[in-house]
Short mmCIF file of C-alpha atoms and ligand atoms in Angstrom, two decimals:
data_model
loop_
_atom_site.label_atom_id
_atom_site.label_comp_id
_atom_site.label_asym_id
_atom_site.label_seq_id
_atom_site.Cartn_x
_atom_site.Cartn_y
_atom_site.Cartn_z
CA UNK A 12 35.87 103.78 64.62
CA UNK A 13 35.29 101.80 61.40
CA UNK A 14 36.29 103.12 57.99
CA UNK A 15 35.57 101.14 54.83
CA UNK A 16 38.71 101.64 52.74
CA UNK A 17 42.34 100.96 53.60
CA UNK A 18 45.31 101.82 51.41
CA UNK A 19 48.70 100.28 52.10
CA UNK A 20 52.07 101.12 50.57
CA UNK A 21 55.42 99.59 51.49
CA UNK A 22 58.04 102.07 52.67
CA UNK A 23 60.99 102.73 50.35
CA UNK A 24 60.14 99.37 48.87
CA UNK A 25 63.16 98.37 46.75
CA UNK A 26 65.59 99.85 49.28
CA UNK A 27 63.85 98.12 52.19
CA UNK A 28 64.14 94.75 50.46
CA UNK A 29 67.86 95.39 49.95
CA UNK A 30 68.24 96.30 53.63
CA UNK A 31 66.36 93.21 54.69
CA UNK A 32 68.49 90.91 52.51
CA UNK A 33 71.75 92.52 53.54
CA UNK A 34 71.80 93.43 57.24
CA UNK A 35 74.92 95.55 56.69
CA UNK A 36 72.72 98.04 54.86
CA UNK A 37 70.23 98.43 57.70
CA UNK A 38 70.03 101.97 59.02
CA UNK A 39 72.25 103.18 56.14
CA UNK A 40 71.49 105.45 53.21
CA UNK A 41 70.72 102.95 50.45
CA UNK A 42 70.08 104.03 46.89
CA UNK A 43 68.69 101.53 44.42
CA UNK A 44 69.67 102.39 40.87
CA UNK A 45 68.60 100.99 37.60
CA UNK A 46 71.40 99.03 36.04
CA UNK A 47 73.03 98.58 32.71
CA UNK A 48 72.91 95.22 30.91
CA UNK A 49 76.27 94.23 32.39
CA UNK A 50 74.69 94.44 35.81
CA UNK A 51 76.70 97.47 36.91
CA UNK A 52 75.16 100.62 38.31
CA UNK A 53 75.75 103.51 36.00
CA UNK A 54 76.09 107.19 36.68
CA UNK A 55 73.85 107.80 33.72
CA UNK A 56 70.98 105.85 35.18
CA UNK A 57 68.31 107.12 37.53
CA UNK A 58 67.46 106.38 41.13
CA UNK A 59 64.63 103.86 41.48
CA UNK A 60 64.23 104.58 45.15
CA UNK A 61 66.18 105.65 48.20
CA UNK A 62 65.92 104.48 51.81
CA UNK A 63 64.57 107.08 54.21
CA UNK A 64 68.14 107.52 55.53
CA UNK A 65 69.20 108.54 52.01
CA UNK A 66 66.13 110.75 51.56
CA UNK A 67 67.47 112.85 54.47
CA UNK A 68 70.28 113.86 52.10
CA UNK A 69 67.79 114.93 49.44
CA UNK A 70 67.97 111.79 47.28
CA UNK A 71 64.68 110.95 45.53
CA UNK A 72 63.18 108.51 43.04
CA UNK A 73 63.77 109.61 39.47
CA UNK A 74 66.91 111.64 40.27
CA UNK A 75 69.95 110.99 38.05
CA UNK A 76 72.44 108.76 39.87
CA UNK A 77 75.31 111.23 39.41
CA UNK A 78 73.27 113.85 41.27
CA UNK A 79 72.43 111.39 44.05
CA UNK A 80 76.18 110.76 44.39
CA UNK A 81 76.74 114.48 44.89
CA UNK A 82 74.00 114.72 47.53
CA UNK A 83 74.98 111.56 49.32
CA UNK A 84 78.54 110.45 48.53
CA UNK A 85 78.56 108.09 51.50
CA UNK A 86 75.43 106.32 50.19
CA UNK A 87 75.36 102.63 49.37
CA UNK A 88 74.47 102.46 45.68
CA UNK A 89 73.05 99.07 44.84
CA UNK A 90 71.68 97.57 41.69
CA UNK A 91 68.09 96.47 41.74
CA UNK A 92 66.95 92.87 41.94
CA UNK A 93 63.49 92.85 40.41
CA UNK A 94 62.89 89.17 41.09
CA UNK A 95 63.33 89.73 44.82
CA UNK A 96 60.93 92.68 44.70
CA UNK A 97 58.33 90.58 42.91
CA UNK A 98 58.76 87.77 45.43
CA UNK A 99 58.33 90.13 48.38
CA UNK A 100 55.34 91.75 46.76
CA UNK A 101 53.74 88.34 46.30
CA UNK A 102 54.24 87.45 49.96
CA UNK A 103 52.54 90.69 51.03
CA UNK A 104 49.56 90.37 48.68
CA UNK A 105 49.00 86.68 49.41
CA UNK A 106 48.98 87.52 53.09
CA UNK A 107 46.44 90.31 52.60
CA UNK A 108 44.27 88.04 50.47
CA UNK A 109 44.24 85.45 53.23
CA UNK A 110 42.67 87.97 55.58
CA UNK A 111 40.45 90.08 53.36
CA UNK A 112 38.05 89.17 50.57
CA UNK A 113 38.56 92.32 48.51
CA UNK A 114 42.20 93.27 47.98
CA UNK A 115 43.13 95.31 44.90
CA UNK A 116 46.76 95.56 43.91
CA UNK A 117 47.52 98.87 42.21
CA UNK A 118 51.29 98.58 42.07
CA UNK A 119 54.05 96.20 43.05
CA UNK A 120 54.07 97.66 46.54
CA UNK A 121 50.64 99.20 47.08
CA UNK A 122 46.99 98.30 47.13
CA UNK A 123 43.55 98.89 48.55
CA UNK A 124 41.43 96.80 50.84
CA UNK A 125 37.69 97.28 50.54
CA UNK A 126 36.22 96.51 53.96
CA UNK A 127 32.61 97.37 53.18
CA UNK A 128 30.44 94.82 54.93
CA UNK A 129 33.23 93.85 57.33
CA UNK A 130 32.24 96.30 60.05
CA UNK A 131 31.34 93.65 62.61
CA UNK A 132 34.55 91.70 61.92
CA UNK A 133 36.86 94.72 62.07
CA UNK A 134 35.01 97.45 63.97
CA UNK A 135 38.12 99.44 64.88
CA UNK A 136 40.32 100.66 61.99
CA UNK A 137 43.07 101.69 64.41
CA UNK A 138 43.43 98.13 65.73
CA UNK A 139 43.06 96.59 62.28
CA UNK A 140 45.66 98.94 60.78
CA UNK A 141 48.20 98.04 63.46
CA UNK A 142 47.56 94.33 62.95
CA UNK A 143 48.06 94.65 59.21
CA UNK A 144 51.34 96.48 59.77
CA UNK A 145 52.57 93.92 62.30
CA UNK A 146 51.63 90.97 60.10
CA UNK A 147 53.42 92.38 57.05
CA UNK A 148 56.50 93.08 59.16
CA UNK A 149 56.40 89.56 60.59
CA UNK A 150 55.84 87.67 57.32
CA UNK A 151 57.67 89.86 54.77
CA UNK A 152 60.11 91.70 57.05
CA UNK A 153 59.10 95.07 55.58
CA UNK A 154 57.70 98.32 56.93
CA UNK A 155 54.37 99.37 55.52
CA UNK A 156 52.27 102.49 55.95
CA UNK A 157 48.50 102.26 56.08
CA UNK A 158 45.77 104.86 55.62
CA UNK A 159 42.05 104.49 56.30
CA UNK A 160 39.25 106.70 55.02
CA UNK A 161 35.79 106.72 53.51
CA UNK A 162 36.99 106.57 49.89
CA UNK A 163 39.98 105.27 47.97
CA UNK A 164 41.40 108.64 47.11
CA UNK A 165 41.26 109.78 50.73
CA UNK A 166 42.72 106.47 51.96
CA UNK A 167 45.63 106.97 49.56
CA UNK A 168 46.19 110.46 50.91
CA UNK A 169 45.93 109.11 54.47
CA UNK A 170 48.62 106.56 53.62
CA UNK A 171 50.95 109.32 52.45
CA UNK A 172 50.31 111.16 55.71
CA UNK A 173 51.14 107.95 57.60
CA UNK A 174 54.58 107.62 56.00
CA UNK A 175 57.05 106.42 56.99
CA UNK A 176 56.06 103.29 58.87
CA UNK A 177 52.83 104.65 60.31
CA UNK A 178 49.06 104.55 60.35
CA UNK A 179 46.76 107.48 59.61
CA UNK A 180 42.99 107.52 59.78
CA UNK A 181 40.79 110.21 58.25
CA UNK A 182 37.46 110.07 60.00
CA UNK A 183 34.48 111.28 58.01
CA UNK A 184 33.84 114.25 60.31
CA UNK A 185 37.49 115.37 60.00
CA UNK A 186 37.85 115.15 56.23
CA UNK A 187 37.67 118.84 55.36
CA UNK A 188 39.82 119.90 58.29
CA UNK A 189 42.56 117.44 57.35
CA UNK A 190 42.39 117.60 53.55
CA UNK A 191 41.86 121.27 52.71
CA UNK A 192 45.18 122.63 54.07
CA UNK A 193 47.28 119.92 52.37
CA UNK A 194 49.55 120.77 49.45
CA UNK A 195 48.11 119.82 46.07
CA UNK A 196 51.22 117.63 45.66
CA UNK A 197 49.52 115.10 47.92
CA UNK A 198 46.49 114.84 45.67
CA UNK A 199 46.73 111.72 43.47
CA UNK A 200 46.93 112.84 39.84
CA UNK A 201 48.97 115.97 40.50
CA UNK A 202 52.42 115.41 38.98
CA UNK A 203 55.18 118.02 38.62
CA UNK A 204 53.69 119.49 35.41
CA UNK A 205 50.17 119.84 36.79
CA UNK A 206 51.61 121.31 39.95
CA UNK A 207 53.30 124.08 37.95
CA UNK A 208 50.07 124.87 36.10
CA UNK A 209 48.05 124.95 39.32
CA UNK A 210 50.65 127.05 41.13
CA UNK A 211 50.59 129.55 38.28
CA UNK A 212 46.87 129.92 38.97
CA UNK A 213 47.61 130.59 42.63
CA UNK A 214 46.39 127.12 43.66
CA UNK A 215 48.64 125.66 46.34
CA UNK A 216 46.39 123.64 48.62
CA UNK A 217 43.60 121.15 48.06
CA UNK A 218 41.24 123.72 49.54
CA UNK A 219 42.37 126.26 46.90
CA UNK A 220 41.64 123.70 44.22
CA UNK A 221 38.08 123.20 45.44
CA UNK A 222 37.45 126.94 45.39
CA UNK A 223 38.68 127.24 41.80
CA UNK A 224 36.68 124.62 39.96
CA UNK A 225 36.11 126.75 36.88
CA UNK A 226 39.71 127.85 36.57
CA UNK A 227 41.07 124.30 36.75
CA UNK A 228 38.58 122.81 34.35
CA UNK A 229 39.60 125.57 31.96
CA UNK A 230 43.33 124.96 32.32
CA UNK A 231 43.28 121.16 32.70
CA UNK A 232 40.07 120.04 30.98
CA UNK A 233 38.95 116.52 31.88
CA UNK A 234 41.90 116.05 34.23
CA UNK A 235 40.73 119.16 36.05
CA UNK A 236 37.32 117.59 36.60
CA UNK A 237 38.93 114.42 37.92
CA UNK A 238 41.20 116.39 40.23
CA UNK A 239 38.24 118.36 41.52
CA UNK A 240 36.41 115.11 42.34
CA UNK A 241 39.52 113.75 44.06
CA UNK A 242 39.83 116.91 46.12
CA UNK A 243 36.26 116.38 47.29
CA UNK A 244 37.19 112.83 48.30
CA UNK A 245 35.11 111.28 45.52
CA UNK A 246 36.62 108.30 43.67
CA UNK A 247 36.83 109.37 40.04
CA UNK A 248 37.60 107.13 37.08
CA UNK A 249 41.24 106.77 38.18
CA UNK A 250 40.10 104.90 41.27
CA UNK A 251 37.66 102.47 39.83
CA UNK A 252 38.04 98.92 41.08
CA UNK A 253 38.32 97.44 37.63
CA UNK A 254 41.33 99.59 36.79
CA UNK A 255 43.70 96.94 35.56
CA UNK A 256 47.25 96.73 34.35
CA UNK A 257 47.18 98.11 30.80
CA UNK A 258 50.73 97.43 29.69
CA UNK A 259 53.92 95.65 30.66
CA UNK A 260 57.24 96.97 29.46
CA UNK A 261 60.94 97.29 30.23
CA UNK A 262 63.71 99.57 29.09
CA UNK A 263 67.44 99.84 29.57
CA UNK A 264 69.73 102.85 29.53
CA UNK A 265 73.12 101.81 28.21
CA UNK A 266 76.24 102.47 30.25
CA UNK A 267 77.63 104.20 27.17
CA UNK A 268 75.82 105.28 24.06
CA UNK A 269 76.16 102.50 21.56
CA UNK A 270 75.61 101.71 17.90
CA UNK A 271 76.76 98.11 18.13
CA UNK A 272 73.81 96.10 16.76
CA UNK A 273 74.91 92.85 18.40
CA UNK A 274 74.94 94.49 21.78
CA UNK A 275 71.70 96.37 21.24
CA UNK A 276 69.91 93.24 20.04
CA UNK A 277 71.20 91.20 22.97
CA UNK A 278 69.79 93.88 25.25
CA UNK A 279 66.50 93.83 23.37
CA UNK A 280 66.38 90.07 23.78
CA UNK A 281 66.90 90.38 27.53
CA UNK A 282 64.07 92.91 27.76
CA UNK A 283 61.85 90.53 25.80
CA UNK A 284 62.69 87.75 28.26
CA UNK A 285 61.70 89.89 31.22
CA UNK A 286 58.47 91.05 29.65
CA UNK A 287 57.58 87.59 28.41
CA UNK A 288 57.97 86.03 31.84
CA UNK A 289 56.01 88.80 33.50
CA UNK A 290 53.17 88.25 31.00
CA UNK A 291 53.44 84.56 31.76
CA UNK A 292 53.35 85.13 35.50
CA UNK A 293 50.30 87.35 35.28
CA UNK A 294 48.59 85.05 32.81
CA UNK A 295 48.30 87.70 30.14
CA UNK A 296 48.15 87.44 26.40
CA UNK A 297 49.45 90.63 24.75
CA UNK A 298 48.08 91.88 21.43
CA UNK A 299 50.13 95.01 20.93
CA UNK A 300 53.85 95.58 20.95
CA UNK A 301 55.86 98.77 20.75
CA UNK A 302 59.58 99.49 20.76
CA UNK A 303 61.11 102.76 21.78
CA UNK A 304 64.60 104.20 21.47
CA UNK A 305 66.23 107.26 22.94
CA UNK A 306 69.10 109.14 21.33
CA UNK A 307 71.99 110.74 23.20
CA UNK A 308 70.19 114.12 22.93
CA UNK A 309 67.18 112.56 24.74
CA UNK A 310 64.98 112.59 21.65
CA UNK A 311 62.69 109.56 21.68
CA UNK A 312 61.14 107.54 18.91
CA UNK A 313 58.56 104.83 19.21
CA UNK A 314 56.78 102.48 16.88
CA UNK A 315 54.15 99.83 17.60
CA UNK A 316 51.92 97.29 15.93
CA UNK A 317 49.22 94.75 16.65
CA UNK A 318 50.61 91.28 17.22
CA UNK A 319 49.24 87.83 17.85
CA UNK A 320 50.10 87.01 21.41
CA UNK A 321 53.68 85.65 21.51
CA UNK A 322 54.06 82.08 22.70
CA UNK A 323 57.81 82.24 23.31
CA UNK A 324 60.53 84.76 24.09
CA UNK A 325 61.94 84.16 20.66
CA UNK A 326 58.64 85.04 19.00
CA UNK A 327 58.34 88.23 21.00
CA UNK A 328 61.92 89.09 20.19
CA UNK A 329 61.51 88.53 16.45
CA UNK A 330 58.61 90.99 16.38
CA UNK A 331 60.45 93.48 18.57
CA UNK A 332 63.51 93.22 16.34
CA UNK A 333 61.45 93.96 13.26
CA UNK A 334 59.98 97.06 14.92
CA UNK A 335 63.39 98.08 16.14
CA UNK A 336 64.82 98.06 12.62
CA UNK A 337 61.89 100.17 11.46
CA UNK A 338 63.03 102.78 13.96
CA UNK A 339 66.76 102.61 14.01
CA UNK A 340 69.05 103.69 11.27
CA UNK A 341 72.49 102.12 11.68
CA UNK A 342 75.29 104.54 12.52
CA UNK A 343 73.02 106.32 15.00
CA UNK A 344 74.14 105.95 18.59
CA UNK A 345 71.49 105.06 21.12
CA UNK A 346 71.15 105.85 24.77
CA UNK A 347 68.20 103.62 25.59
CA UNK A 348 66.10 100.86 24.15
CA UNK A 349 62.75 99.67 25.49
CA UNK A 350 59.74 97.52 24.66
CA UNK A 351 56.15 97.61 25.81
CA UNK A 352 53.32 95.12 25.41
CA UNK A 353 49.72 96.28 25.63
CA UNK A 354 46.15 95.22 24.78
CA UNK A 355 46.48 92.65 27.52
CA UNK A 356 43.91 89.95 28.02
CA UNK A 357 43.73 87.16 30.54
CA UNK A 358 44.75 83.89 29.00
CA UNK A 359 44.50 80.33 30.23
CA UNK A 360 47.83 78.65 30.88
CA UNK A 361 48.43 75.93 28.32
CA UNK A 362 49.79 72.53 29.14
CA UNK A 363 52.39 72.73 26.35
CA UNK A 364 53.96 75.64 28.13
CA UNK A 365 55.96 73.31 30.31
CA UNK A 366 59.33 74.64 29.11
CA UNK A 367 58.29 78.19 29.90
CA UNK A 368 56.99 77.01 33.20
CA UNK A 369 60.29 75.31 34.02
CA UNK A 370 62.32 78.38 33.01
CA UNK A 371 59.89 80.63 34.83
CA UNK A 372 60.30 78.73 38.10
CA UNK A 373 64.07 78.57 37.76
CA UNK A 374 64.14 82.34 37.26
CA UNK A 375 61.84 82.85 40.23
CA UNK A 376 63.88 80.64 42.49
CA UNK A 377 67.43 81.52 41.47
CA UNK A 378 67.04 84.86 39.69
CA UNK A 379 66.99 85.79 35.99
CA UNK A 380 70.70 85.09 35.52
CA UNK A 381 70.31 81.36 36.25
CA UNK A 382 69.30 80.44 32.75
CA UNK A 383 70.08 82.44 29.67
CA UNK A 384 69.61 82.18 26.00
CA UNK A 385 72.91 81.50 24.24
CA UNK A 386 72.01 84.56 22.26
CA UNK A 387 72.69 86.94 25.13
CA UNK A 388 75.78 85.25 26.60
CA UNK A 389 79.03 87.09 25.80
CA UNK A 390 77.34 89.48 23.44
CA UNK A 391 76.30 91.71 26.27
CA UNK A 392 79.82 92.40 27.35
CA UNK A 393 81.09 94.17 24.29
CA UNK A 394 80.03 97.67 23.45
P1 TTP B 13 56.75 104.09 45.70
O1 TTP B 13 55.76 103.37 46.57
O2 TTP B 13 56.32 105.31 44.96
O3 TTP B 13 58.01 104.52 46.57
P2 TTP B 13 58.77 103.75 47.71
O4 TTP B 13 58.06 102.49 48.11
O5 TTP B 13 60.19 103.57 47.31
O6 TTP B 13 58.75 104.79 48.91
P3 TTP B 13 57.52 105.28 49.76
O7 TTP B 13 56.32 104.51 49.30
O8 TTP B 13 57.88 104.99 51.19
O9 TTP B 13 57.43 106.74 49.49
O10 TTP B 13 57.35 103.09 44.62
C1 TTP B 13 57.51 101.70 44.88
C2 TTP B 13 58.75 101.19 44.17
O11 TTP B 13 58.65 101.44 42.77
C3 TTP B 13 60.03 101.87 44.63
O12 TTP B 13 60.61 101.27 45.79
C4 TTP B 13 60.91 101.75 43.43
C5 TTP B 13 59.96 101.75 42.25
N1 TTP B 13 59.99 103.10 41.62
C6 TTP B 13 60.84 103.29 40.54
O13 TTP B 13 61.54 102.36 40.10
N2 TTP B 13 60.91 104.56 39.98
C7 TTP B 13 60.16 105.62 40.46
O14 TTP B 13 60.24 106.74 39.93
C8 TTP B 13 59.28 105.38 41.58
C9 TTP B 13 58.46 106.51 42.14
C10 TTP B 13 59.23 104.11 42.12
MG1 MG B 14 56.03 102.48 48.50
#
């Protein structure tokens, strides 16, 4: 049977890349943590993702690392390697683009394939889904789950039902039977807060949500309308094909709270480097910049401004630094610093960018540590 939309999502993505690169980790509970600027995992950080072996112990994305260590003391806690994740992601998406004309990346590790018009080429979604899974395993060495359905939202739900390492197809005639009894947690757009609100209204399943249209539009407004459409399997605004990346940012939680400006600025510089090279890679010009800080009591402050698109890391950093000093009063300890660029527009690569290009390729090939600004060397190691 042919279905027009496929959704694919790599399994335990960061952890699977770590397991692939280090065979000793295969079959083991692996927990990828965000890392401090010295490259060490920190108990104060959070879990980026956990391998399915670690999930059996209750470890989840977003959990504080210290808690993950309580749940799974025998776990292998590894620091992330974003460059490797980007490289693996690129292999997967290039492969998909070779086979299919309409591939839409929605995240580093997930995307849709629109197969409308391809019915005679790929008449059987079951066979196609297995081929996609085999190809990704063969070329990228990673497990992927795939869902097929008549719309994007349903294909995304199907993909969750396929996990881990599986294939799930929701045929048109089976939609209600499959979707209605599912927990609202599986409906895209329902996060922990929305779940609490819906539960308080006695709404636990997607079927409940459909029966309570008025109640949810009252409690959730526009989001309620979008959720209602999703529950019906209709692609609302969240699923439109043009939905593009709106911002690119990075943040770092310090290993210890710090008020050392040299150290904080070196960290800010490193974040600027990462963001700058991601903008460069994606061919984006950014026209808005914001800086955020978090205090030890978890209070956050943020400030932003319009910028002319930065043409070097240094330029981005100088603007970020200015914003940072608008926010931060010396003598205040900080827990986290972050930057975000937004108002992104596609830009043409310029010939004069050859230095950036050279640095970019060195970073891609050998990792971000291969070439550093003198500004960050040494300064990062003193708190
Ligand atoms: P997900 O696709 O949400 O999760 P996953 O690939 O680890 O596991 P699965 O899809 O099998 O459920 O996210 C993709 C990657 O994004 C994930 O490997 C790590 C990163 N990530 C974070 O850094 N923090 C988070 O809170 C989440 C959810 C993901
Ligand atoms: Mg995934």
